Short mmCIF file of C-alpha atoms and ligand atoms in Angstrom, two decimals:
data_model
loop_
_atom_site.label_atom_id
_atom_site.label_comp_id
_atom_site.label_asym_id
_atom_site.label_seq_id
_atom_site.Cartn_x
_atom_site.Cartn_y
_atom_site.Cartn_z
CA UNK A 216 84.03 73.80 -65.82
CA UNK A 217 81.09 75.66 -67.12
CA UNK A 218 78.90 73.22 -65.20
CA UNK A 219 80.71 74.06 -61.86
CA UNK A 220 80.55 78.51 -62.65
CA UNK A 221 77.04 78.19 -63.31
CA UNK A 222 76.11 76.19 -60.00
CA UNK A 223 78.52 78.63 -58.29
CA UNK A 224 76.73 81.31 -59.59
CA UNK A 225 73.09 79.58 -58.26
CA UNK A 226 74.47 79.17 -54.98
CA UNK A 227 75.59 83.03 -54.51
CA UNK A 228 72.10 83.91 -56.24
CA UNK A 229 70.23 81.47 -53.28
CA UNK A 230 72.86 82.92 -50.35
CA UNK A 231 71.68 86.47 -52.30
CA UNK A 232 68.08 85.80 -51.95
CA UNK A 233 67.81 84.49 -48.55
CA UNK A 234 69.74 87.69 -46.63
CA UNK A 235 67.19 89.73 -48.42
CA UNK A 236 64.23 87.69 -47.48
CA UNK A 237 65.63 88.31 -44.05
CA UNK A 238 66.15 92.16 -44.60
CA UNK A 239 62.31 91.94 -45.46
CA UNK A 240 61.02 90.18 -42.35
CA UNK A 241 63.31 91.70 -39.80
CA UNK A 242 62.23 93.00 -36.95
CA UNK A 243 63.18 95.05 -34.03
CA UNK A 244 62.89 93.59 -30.45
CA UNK A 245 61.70 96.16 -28.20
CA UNK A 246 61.27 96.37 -24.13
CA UNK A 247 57.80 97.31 -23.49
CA UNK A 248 57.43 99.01 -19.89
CA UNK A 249 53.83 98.74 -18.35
CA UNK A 250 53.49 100.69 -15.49
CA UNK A 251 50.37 100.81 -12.73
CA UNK A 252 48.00 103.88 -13.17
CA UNK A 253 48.40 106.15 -10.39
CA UNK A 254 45.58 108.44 -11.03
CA UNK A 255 43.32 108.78 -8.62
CA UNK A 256 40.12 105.86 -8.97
CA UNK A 257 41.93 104.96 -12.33
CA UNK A 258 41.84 101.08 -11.98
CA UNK A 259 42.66 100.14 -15.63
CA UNK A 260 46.00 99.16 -16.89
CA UNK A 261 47.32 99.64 -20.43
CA UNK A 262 48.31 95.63 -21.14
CA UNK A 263 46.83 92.25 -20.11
CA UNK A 264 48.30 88.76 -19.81
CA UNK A 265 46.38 87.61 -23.33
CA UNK A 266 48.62 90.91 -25.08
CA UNK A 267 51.15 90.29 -23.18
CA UNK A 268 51.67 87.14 -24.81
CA UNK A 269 51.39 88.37 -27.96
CA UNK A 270 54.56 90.66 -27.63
CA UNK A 271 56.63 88.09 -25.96
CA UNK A 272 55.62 85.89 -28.72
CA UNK A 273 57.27 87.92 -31.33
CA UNK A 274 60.72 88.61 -29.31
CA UNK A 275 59.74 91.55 -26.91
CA UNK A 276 60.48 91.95 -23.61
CA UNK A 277 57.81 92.78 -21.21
CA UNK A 278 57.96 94.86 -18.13
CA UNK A 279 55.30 95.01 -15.85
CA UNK A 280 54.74 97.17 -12.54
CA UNK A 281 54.05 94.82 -9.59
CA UNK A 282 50.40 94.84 -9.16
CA UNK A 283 49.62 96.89 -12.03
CA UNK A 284 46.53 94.84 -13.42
CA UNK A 285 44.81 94.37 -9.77
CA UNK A 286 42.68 96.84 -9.95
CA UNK A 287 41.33 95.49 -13.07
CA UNK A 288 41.34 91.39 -12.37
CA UNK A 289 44.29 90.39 -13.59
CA UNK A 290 47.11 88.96 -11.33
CA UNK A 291 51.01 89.42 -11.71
CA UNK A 292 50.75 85.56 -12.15
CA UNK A 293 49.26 85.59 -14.97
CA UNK A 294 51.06 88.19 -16.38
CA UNK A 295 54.46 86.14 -15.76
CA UNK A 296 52.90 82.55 -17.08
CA UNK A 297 52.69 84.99 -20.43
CA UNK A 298 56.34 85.71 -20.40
CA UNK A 299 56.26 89.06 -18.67
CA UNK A 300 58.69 89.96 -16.12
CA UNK A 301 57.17 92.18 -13.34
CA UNK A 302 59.56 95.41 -11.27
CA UNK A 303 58.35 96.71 -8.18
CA UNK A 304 58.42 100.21 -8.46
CA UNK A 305 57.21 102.60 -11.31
CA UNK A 306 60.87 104.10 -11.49
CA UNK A 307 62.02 100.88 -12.12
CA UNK A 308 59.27 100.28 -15.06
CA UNK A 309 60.08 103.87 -16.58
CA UNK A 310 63.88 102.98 -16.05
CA UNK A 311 64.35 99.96 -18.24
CA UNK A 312 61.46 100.39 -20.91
CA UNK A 313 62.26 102.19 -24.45
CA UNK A 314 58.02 101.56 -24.95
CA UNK A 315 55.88 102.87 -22.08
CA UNK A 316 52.02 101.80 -22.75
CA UNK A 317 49.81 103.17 -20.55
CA UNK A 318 46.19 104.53 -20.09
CA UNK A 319 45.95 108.08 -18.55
CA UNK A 320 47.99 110.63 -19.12
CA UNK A 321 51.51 110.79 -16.98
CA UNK A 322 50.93 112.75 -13.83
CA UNK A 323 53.53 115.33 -12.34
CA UNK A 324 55.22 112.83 -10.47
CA UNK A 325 56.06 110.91 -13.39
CA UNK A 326 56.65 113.94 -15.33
CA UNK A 327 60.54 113.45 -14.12
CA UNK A 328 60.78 109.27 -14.95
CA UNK A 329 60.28 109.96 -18.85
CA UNK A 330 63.65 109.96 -21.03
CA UNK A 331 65.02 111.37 -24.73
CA UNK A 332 63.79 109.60 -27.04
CA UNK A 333 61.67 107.19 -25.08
CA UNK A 334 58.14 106.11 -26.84
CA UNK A 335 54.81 106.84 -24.86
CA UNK A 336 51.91 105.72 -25.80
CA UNK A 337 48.64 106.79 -23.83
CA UNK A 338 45.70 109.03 -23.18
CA UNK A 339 46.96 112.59 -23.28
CA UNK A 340 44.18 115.17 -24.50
CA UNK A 341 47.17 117.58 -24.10
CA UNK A 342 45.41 120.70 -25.36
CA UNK A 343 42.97 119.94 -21.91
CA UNK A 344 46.50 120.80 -19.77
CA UNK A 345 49.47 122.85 -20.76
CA UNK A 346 51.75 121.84 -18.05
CA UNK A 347 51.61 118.06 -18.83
CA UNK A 348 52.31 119.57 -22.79
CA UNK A 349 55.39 121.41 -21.61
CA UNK A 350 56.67 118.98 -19.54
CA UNK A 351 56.81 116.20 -22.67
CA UNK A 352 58.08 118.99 -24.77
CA UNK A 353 60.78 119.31 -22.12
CA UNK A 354 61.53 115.75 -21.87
CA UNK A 355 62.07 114.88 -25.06
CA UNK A 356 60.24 111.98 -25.63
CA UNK A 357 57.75 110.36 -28.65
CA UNK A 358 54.36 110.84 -27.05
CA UNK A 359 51.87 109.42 -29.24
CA UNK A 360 48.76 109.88 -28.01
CA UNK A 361 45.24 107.08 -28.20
CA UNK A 362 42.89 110.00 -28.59
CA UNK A 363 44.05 111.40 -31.93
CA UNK A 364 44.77 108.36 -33.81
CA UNK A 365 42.46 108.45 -36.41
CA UNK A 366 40.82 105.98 -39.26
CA UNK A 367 40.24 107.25 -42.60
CA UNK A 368 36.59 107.47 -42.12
CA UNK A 369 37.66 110.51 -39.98
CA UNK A 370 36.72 107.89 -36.94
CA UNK A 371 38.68 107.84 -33.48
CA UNK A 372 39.48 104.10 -33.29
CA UNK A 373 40.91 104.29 -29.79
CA UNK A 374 37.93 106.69 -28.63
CA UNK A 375 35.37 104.28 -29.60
CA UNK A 376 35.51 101.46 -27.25
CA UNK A 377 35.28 104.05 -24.18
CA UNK A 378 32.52 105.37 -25.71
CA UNK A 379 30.31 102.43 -25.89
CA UNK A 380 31.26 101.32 -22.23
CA UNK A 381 30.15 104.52 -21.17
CA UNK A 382 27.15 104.33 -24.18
CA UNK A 383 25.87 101.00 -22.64
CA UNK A 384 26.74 101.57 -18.93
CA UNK A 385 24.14 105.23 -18.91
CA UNK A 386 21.58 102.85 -18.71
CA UNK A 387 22.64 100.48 -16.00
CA UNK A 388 23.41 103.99 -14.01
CA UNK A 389 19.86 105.91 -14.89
CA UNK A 390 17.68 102.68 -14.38
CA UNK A 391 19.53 102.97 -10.70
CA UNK A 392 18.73 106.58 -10.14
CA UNK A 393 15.22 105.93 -11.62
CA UNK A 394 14.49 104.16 -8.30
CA UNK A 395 12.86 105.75 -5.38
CA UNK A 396 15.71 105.30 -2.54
CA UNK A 397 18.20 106.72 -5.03
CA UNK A 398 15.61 109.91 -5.67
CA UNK A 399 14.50 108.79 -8.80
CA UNK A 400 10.56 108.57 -10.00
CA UNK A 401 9.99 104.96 -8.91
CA UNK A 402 10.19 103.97 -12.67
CA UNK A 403 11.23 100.14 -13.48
CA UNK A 404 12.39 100.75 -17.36
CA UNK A 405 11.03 97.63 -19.00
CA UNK A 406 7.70 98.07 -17.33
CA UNK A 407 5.74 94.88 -16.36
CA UNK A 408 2.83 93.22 -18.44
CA UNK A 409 -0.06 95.80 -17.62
CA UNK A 410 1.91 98.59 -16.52
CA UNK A 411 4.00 100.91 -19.39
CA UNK A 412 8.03 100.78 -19.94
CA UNK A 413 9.32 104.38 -18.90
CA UNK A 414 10.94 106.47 -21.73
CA UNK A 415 14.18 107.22 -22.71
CA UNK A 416 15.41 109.69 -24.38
CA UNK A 417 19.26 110.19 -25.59
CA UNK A 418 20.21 113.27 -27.43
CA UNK A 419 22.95 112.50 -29.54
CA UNK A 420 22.60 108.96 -31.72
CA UNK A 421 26.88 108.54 -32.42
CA UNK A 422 28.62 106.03 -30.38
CA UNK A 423 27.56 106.49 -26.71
CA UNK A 424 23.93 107.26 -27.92
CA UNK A 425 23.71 104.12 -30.21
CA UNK A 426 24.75 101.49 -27.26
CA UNK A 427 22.71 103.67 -24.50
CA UNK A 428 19.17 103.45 -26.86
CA UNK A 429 20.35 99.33 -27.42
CA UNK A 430 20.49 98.91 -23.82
CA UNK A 431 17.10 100.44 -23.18
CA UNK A 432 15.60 99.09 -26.03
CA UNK A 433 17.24 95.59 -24.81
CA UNK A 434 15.27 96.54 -21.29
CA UNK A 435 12.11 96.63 -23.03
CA UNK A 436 12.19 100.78 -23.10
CA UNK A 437 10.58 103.37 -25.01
CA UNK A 438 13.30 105.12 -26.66
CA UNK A 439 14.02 107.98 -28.74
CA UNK A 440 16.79 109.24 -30.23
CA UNK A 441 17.40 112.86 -31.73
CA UNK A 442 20.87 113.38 -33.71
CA UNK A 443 21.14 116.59 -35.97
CA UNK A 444 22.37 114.31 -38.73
CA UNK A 445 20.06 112.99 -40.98
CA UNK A 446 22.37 110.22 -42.59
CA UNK A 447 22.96 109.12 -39.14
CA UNK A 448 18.89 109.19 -38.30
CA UNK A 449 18.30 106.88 -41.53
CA UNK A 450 20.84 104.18 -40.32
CA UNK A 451 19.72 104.37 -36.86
CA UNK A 452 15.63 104.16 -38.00
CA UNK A 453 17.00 100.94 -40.57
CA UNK A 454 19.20 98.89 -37.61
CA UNK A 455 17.07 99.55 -34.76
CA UNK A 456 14.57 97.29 -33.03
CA UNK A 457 10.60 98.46 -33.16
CA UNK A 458 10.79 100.32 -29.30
CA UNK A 459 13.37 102.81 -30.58
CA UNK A 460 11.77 105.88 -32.97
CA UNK A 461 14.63 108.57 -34.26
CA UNK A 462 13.70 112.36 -34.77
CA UNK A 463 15.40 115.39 -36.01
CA UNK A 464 17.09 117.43 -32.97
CA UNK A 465 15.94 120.82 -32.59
CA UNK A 466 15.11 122.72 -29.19
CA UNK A 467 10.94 122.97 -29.96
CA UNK A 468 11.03 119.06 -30.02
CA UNK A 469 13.23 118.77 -26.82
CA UNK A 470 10.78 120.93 -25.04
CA UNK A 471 8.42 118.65 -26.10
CA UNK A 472 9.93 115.19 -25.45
CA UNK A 473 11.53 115.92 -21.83
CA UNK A 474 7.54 116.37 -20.02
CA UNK A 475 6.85 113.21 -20.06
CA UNK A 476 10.61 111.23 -20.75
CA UNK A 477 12.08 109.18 -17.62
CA UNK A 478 15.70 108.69 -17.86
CA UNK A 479 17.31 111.18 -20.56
CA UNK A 480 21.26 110.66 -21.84
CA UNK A 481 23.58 113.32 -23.27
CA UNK A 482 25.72 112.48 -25.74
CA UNK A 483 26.43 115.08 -27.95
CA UNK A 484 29.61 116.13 -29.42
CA UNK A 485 30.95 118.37 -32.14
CA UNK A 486 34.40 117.75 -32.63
CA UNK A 487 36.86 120.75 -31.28
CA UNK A 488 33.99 122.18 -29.32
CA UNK A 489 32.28 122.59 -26.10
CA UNK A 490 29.17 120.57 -26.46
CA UNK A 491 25.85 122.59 -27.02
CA UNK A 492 23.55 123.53 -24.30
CA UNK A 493 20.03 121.62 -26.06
CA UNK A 494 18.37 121.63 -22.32
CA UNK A 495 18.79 124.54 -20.49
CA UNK A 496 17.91 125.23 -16.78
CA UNK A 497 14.54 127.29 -17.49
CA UNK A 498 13.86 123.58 -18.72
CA UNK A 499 13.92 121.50 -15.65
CA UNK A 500 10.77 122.48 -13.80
CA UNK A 501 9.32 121.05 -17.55
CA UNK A 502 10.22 117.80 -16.03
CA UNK A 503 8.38 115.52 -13.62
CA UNK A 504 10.01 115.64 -10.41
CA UNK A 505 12.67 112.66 -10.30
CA UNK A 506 13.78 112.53 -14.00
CA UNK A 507 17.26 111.14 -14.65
CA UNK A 508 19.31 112.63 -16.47
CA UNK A 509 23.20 110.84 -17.32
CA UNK A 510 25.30 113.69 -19.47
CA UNK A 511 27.57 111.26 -20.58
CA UNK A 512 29.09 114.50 -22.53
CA UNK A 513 29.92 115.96 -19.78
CA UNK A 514 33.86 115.22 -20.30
CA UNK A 515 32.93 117.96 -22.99
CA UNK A 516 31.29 120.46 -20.78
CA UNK A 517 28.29 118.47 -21.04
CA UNK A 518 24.79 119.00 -23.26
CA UNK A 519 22.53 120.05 -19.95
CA UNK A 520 23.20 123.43 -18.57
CA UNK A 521 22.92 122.63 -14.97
CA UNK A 522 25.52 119.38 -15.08
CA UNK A 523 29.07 119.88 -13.78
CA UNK A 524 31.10 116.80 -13.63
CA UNK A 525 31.11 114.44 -10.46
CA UNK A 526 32.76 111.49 -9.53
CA UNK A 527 32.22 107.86 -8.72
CA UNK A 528 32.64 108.48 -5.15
CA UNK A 529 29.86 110.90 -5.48
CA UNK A 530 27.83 110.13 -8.86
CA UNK A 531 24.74 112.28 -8.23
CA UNK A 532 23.09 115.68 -7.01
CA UNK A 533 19.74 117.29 -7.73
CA UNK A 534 18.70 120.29 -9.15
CA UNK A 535 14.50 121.54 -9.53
CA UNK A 536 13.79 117.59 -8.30
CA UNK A 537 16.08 116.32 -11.33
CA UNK A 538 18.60 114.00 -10.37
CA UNK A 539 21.84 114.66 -12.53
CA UNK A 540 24.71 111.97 -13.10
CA UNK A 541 27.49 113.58 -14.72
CA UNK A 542 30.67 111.44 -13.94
CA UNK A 543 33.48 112.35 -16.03
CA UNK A 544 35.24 108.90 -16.56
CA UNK A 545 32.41 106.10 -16.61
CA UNK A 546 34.21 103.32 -17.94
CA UNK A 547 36.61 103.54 -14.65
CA UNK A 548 33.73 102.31 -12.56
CA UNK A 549 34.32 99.15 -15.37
CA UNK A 550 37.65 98.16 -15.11
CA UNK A 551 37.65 95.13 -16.48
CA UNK A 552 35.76 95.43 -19.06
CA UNK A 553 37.19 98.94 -20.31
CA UNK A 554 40.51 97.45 -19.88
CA UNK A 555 39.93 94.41 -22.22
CA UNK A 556 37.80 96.80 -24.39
CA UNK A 557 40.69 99.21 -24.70
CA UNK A 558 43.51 97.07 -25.25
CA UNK A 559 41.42 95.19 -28.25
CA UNK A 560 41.85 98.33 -29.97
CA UNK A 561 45.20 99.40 -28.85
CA UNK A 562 47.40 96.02 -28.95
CA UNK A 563 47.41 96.04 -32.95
CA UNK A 564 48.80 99.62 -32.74
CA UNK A 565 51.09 98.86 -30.01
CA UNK A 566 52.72 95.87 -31.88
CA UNK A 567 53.02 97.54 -34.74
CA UNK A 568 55.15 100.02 -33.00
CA UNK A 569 57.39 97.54 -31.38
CA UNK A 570 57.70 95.56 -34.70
CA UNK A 571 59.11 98.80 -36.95
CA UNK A 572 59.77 101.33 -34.64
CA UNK A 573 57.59 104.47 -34.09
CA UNK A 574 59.11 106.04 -37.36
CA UNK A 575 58.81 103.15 -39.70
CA UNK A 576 54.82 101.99 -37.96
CA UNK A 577 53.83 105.93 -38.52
CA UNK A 578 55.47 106.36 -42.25
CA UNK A 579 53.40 103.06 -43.07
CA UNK A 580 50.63 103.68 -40.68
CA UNK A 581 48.59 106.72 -41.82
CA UNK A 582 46.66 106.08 -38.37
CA UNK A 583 49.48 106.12 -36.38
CA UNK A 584 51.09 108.67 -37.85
CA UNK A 585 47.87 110.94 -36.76
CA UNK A 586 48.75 109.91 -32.95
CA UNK A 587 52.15 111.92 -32.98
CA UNK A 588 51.46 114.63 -30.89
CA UNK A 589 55.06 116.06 -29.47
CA UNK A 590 57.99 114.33 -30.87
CA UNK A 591 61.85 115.04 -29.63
CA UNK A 592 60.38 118.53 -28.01
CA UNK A 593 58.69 119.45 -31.57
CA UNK A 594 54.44 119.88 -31.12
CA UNK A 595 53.76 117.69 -34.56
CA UNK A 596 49.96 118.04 -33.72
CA UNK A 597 48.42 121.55 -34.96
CA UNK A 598 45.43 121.24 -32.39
CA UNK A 599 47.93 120.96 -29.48
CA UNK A 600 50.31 124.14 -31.10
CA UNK A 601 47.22 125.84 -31.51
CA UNK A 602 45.73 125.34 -27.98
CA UNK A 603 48.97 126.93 -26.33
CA UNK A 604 50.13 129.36 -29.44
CA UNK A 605 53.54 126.99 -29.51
CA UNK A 606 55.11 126.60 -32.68
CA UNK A 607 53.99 124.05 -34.46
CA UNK A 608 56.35 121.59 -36.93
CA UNK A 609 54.93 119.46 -39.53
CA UNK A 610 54.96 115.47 -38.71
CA UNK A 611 56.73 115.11 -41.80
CA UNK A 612 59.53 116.82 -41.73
CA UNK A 613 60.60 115.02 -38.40
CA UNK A 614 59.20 111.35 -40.32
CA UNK A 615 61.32 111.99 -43.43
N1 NAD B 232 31.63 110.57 -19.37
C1 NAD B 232 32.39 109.61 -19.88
O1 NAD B 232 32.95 108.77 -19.16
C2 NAD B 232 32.55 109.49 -21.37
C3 NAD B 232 33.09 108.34 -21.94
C4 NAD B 232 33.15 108.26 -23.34
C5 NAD B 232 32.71 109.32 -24.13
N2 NAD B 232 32.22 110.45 -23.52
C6 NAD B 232 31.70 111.61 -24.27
O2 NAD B 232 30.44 111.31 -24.83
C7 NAD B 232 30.18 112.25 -25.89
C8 NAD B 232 29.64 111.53 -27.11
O3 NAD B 232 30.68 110.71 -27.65
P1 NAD B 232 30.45 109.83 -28.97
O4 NAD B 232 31.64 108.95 -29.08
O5 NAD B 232 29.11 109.22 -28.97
O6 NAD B 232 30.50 110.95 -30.11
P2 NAD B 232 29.99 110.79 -31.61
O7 NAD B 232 30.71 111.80 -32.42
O8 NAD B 232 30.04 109.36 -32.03
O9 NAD B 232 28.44 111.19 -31.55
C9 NAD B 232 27.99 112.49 -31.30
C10 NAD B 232 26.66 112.66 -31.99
O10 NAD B 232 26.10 113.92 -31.56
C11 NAD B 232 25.35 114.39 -32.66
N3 NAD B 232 24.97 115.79 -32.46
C12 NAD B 232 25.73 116.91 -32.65
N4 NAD B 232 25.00 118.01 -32.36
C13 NAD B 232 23.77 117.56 -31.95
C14 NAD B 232 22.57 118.19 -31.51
N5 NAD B 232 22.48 119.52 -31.43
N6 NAD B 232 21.51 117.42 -31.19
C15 NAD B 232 21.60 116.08 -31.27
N7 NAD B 232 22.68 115.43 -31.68
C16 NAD B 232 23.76 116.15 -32.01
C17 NAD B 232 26.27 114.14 -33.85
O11 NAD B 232 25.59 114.22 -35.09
C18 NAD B 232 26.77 112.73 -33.51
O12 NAD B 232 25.97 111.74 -34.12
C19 NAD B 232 31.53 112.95 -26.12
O13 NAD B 232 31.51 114.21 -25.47
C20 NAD B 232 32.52 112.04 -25.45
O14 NAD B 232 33.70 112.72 -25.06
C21 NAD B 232 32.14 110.55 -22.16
#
């Protein structure tokens, strides 16, 4: 008898620990909604076939706009041989999903196609636009946005990888513009044996300015970067290769350095502002007629005082016999590399949130948690309160 109560009591104590092995693991099964960027000359798209799989693989359902990867190489058929299944119109996409992942942020016509309560996840800069901020308040929705989810190094994790396209892709653009049919000064960047590399100089040695002085360097450049941080100078001077010399930024040595610099790239940026003017246009008859300069800050106002921002259509114009490149969105001209670059660093985010839910994945996820920017009609993010004088509700009283 005693024998028989005591194995009873195992068995209910197994039953017991299995259910809550269960209640550990669970997780949710969302449907993810992926619609095609309609921005104009935005050929990215938020989700490929290889994180595709990935969801499907743990129980989601994938819904992907018809065509939606095209402009950046990837075919509906591969989407749907990694479980996806595809919806021809962007109302149908915006319809079904309870995720939306996408790249830029929604434009007025899909102001109206976002629900109560649905989760979007994208580019919004929100405080750049107040009636895309007023038109999430009014929907409702959870809009957690790439560009202020942030590491605890203070980084921008979902900033970054744009940031070295763009870094690495100012050289491919100014060693263009550096030749004579584009207007440049007939300067070949490596140089050939006998004759001597041309000079580069990048203002700004963060992200964009780290992979634009590897490129040159890479080209066989002289390069030289000037950053106002001196921690930043030292780990530059200790990684870089011999061709690349740092120096302090201050306005006597940019006089200096732009006579007799070829290509020069802006990349600047101090966080919450517009970025600096360091050359100025009294500077530009300094220059030797066909300099290049690429303000790749120009998304910030830009570091050169005669850039305004142009387009891919339309990359270039000249001012004083200085040809400017000052496209806004450089990685576009890169779809599918931004796109795979992108969704490297978004997927693990993105998963997370269709694992828990947005309210579990940002109480865990510190990170995340930084993304919520408007939540249920509530402005969670002080920036974005601030930018518009809207009231402004702590994340955590809508996370508790
Ligand atoms: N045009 C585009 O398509 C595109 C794409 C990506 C990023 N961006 C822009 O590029 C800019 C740079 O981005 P990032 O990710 O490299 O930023 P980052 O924060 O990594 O680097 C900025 C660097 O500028 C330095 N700096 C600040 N003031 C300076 C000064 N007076 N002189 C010299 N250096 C100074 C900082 O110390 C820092 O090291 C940003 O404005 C960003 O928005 C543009």
């Amino acid at each position: 008898m005693y024998i028989l109560i005591y194995d009873y009591l195992t068995l209910l104590s197994i039953i017991d620990t299995i259910f809550f092995i269960n209640i550990i693991n669970f997780t949710l099964t969302m449907i993810i909604g992926v619609p095609k960027e309609i921005k104009p000359s935005e050929n990215r798209v938020a989700l490929t076939p290889a994180g595709t799989y990935e969801f499907v693989k743990r129980g989601h359902t994938v819904y992907i706009q018809s065509t939606a990867g095209d402009g950046s190489g990837f075919l509906d058929e591969e989407y749907i041989s990694a479980g996806a299944k595809t919806l021809p119109t962007i109302e149908d996409v915006y319809a079904i999903a309870e995720m939306i992942i996408k790249v830029k942020e929604p434009i007025q016509s899909e102001y109206k196609l976002i629900k109560k309560d649905q989760l979007i996840f994208t580019y919004f800069h929100f405080a750049s636009y107040q009636p895309l901020t007023e038109a999430m308040i009014a929907s409702e929705a959870v809009c957690l946005a790439y560009e202020t989810v942030e590491a605890s190094d203070r980084s921008l994790p979902l900033l970054v990888p744009m940031s070295e396209v763009a870094g690495r892709m100012a050289i491919q653009q100014g060693a263009k513009y550096l030749e004579k049919p584009q207007q440049g000064r007939g300067v070949l960047l490596g140089g050939v044996p006998g004759v001597h590399p041309g000079k580069v100089l990048v203002l700004g040695g963060g992200v964009v300015g780290t992979q634009a002085a590897k490129m040159a360097a890479g080209l066989g450049a002289s390069v030289t970067i000037l950053d106002v941080s001196l921690k930043r100078l030292r780990y530059l001077n200790d990684v870089m290769p011999a061709n690349v010399i740092t120096m302090f930024s201050n306005e006597f040595t940019i006089r200096r350095l732009i006579k007799d610099h070829d290509l020069i790239v802006g990349a600047v940026l101090i966080p919450g502002a517009k970025a600096p003017n360091l050359i100025t246009r009294d500077m530009l008859k300094d220059m030797r007629p066909g300099t290049v300069i690429v303000d790749v800050a120009v998304d910030q106002g830009g570091c050169i005082e005669t850039c305004r921002p142009t387009t891919h259509d339309n990359p270039t114009f000249i001012v004083d016999d200085i040809v400017h490149y000052c496209v806004a969105n450089m990685p576009g001209a890169v779809p599918y590399t931004s796109t795979i670059a992108l969704t490297n660093a978004t997927l693990p985010y993105a998963l997370q949130l269709a694992d828990q839910g947005w309210k579990a994945a940002c109480n865990e996820n510190k990170e995340l948690k930084l993304g919520l920017n408007i939540v249920n009609g509530k402005v969670v993010y002080q920036g974005v309160a601030d930018a518009f004088n809207l009231e402004y509700t702590p994340v955590e009283s809508i996370l508790a």
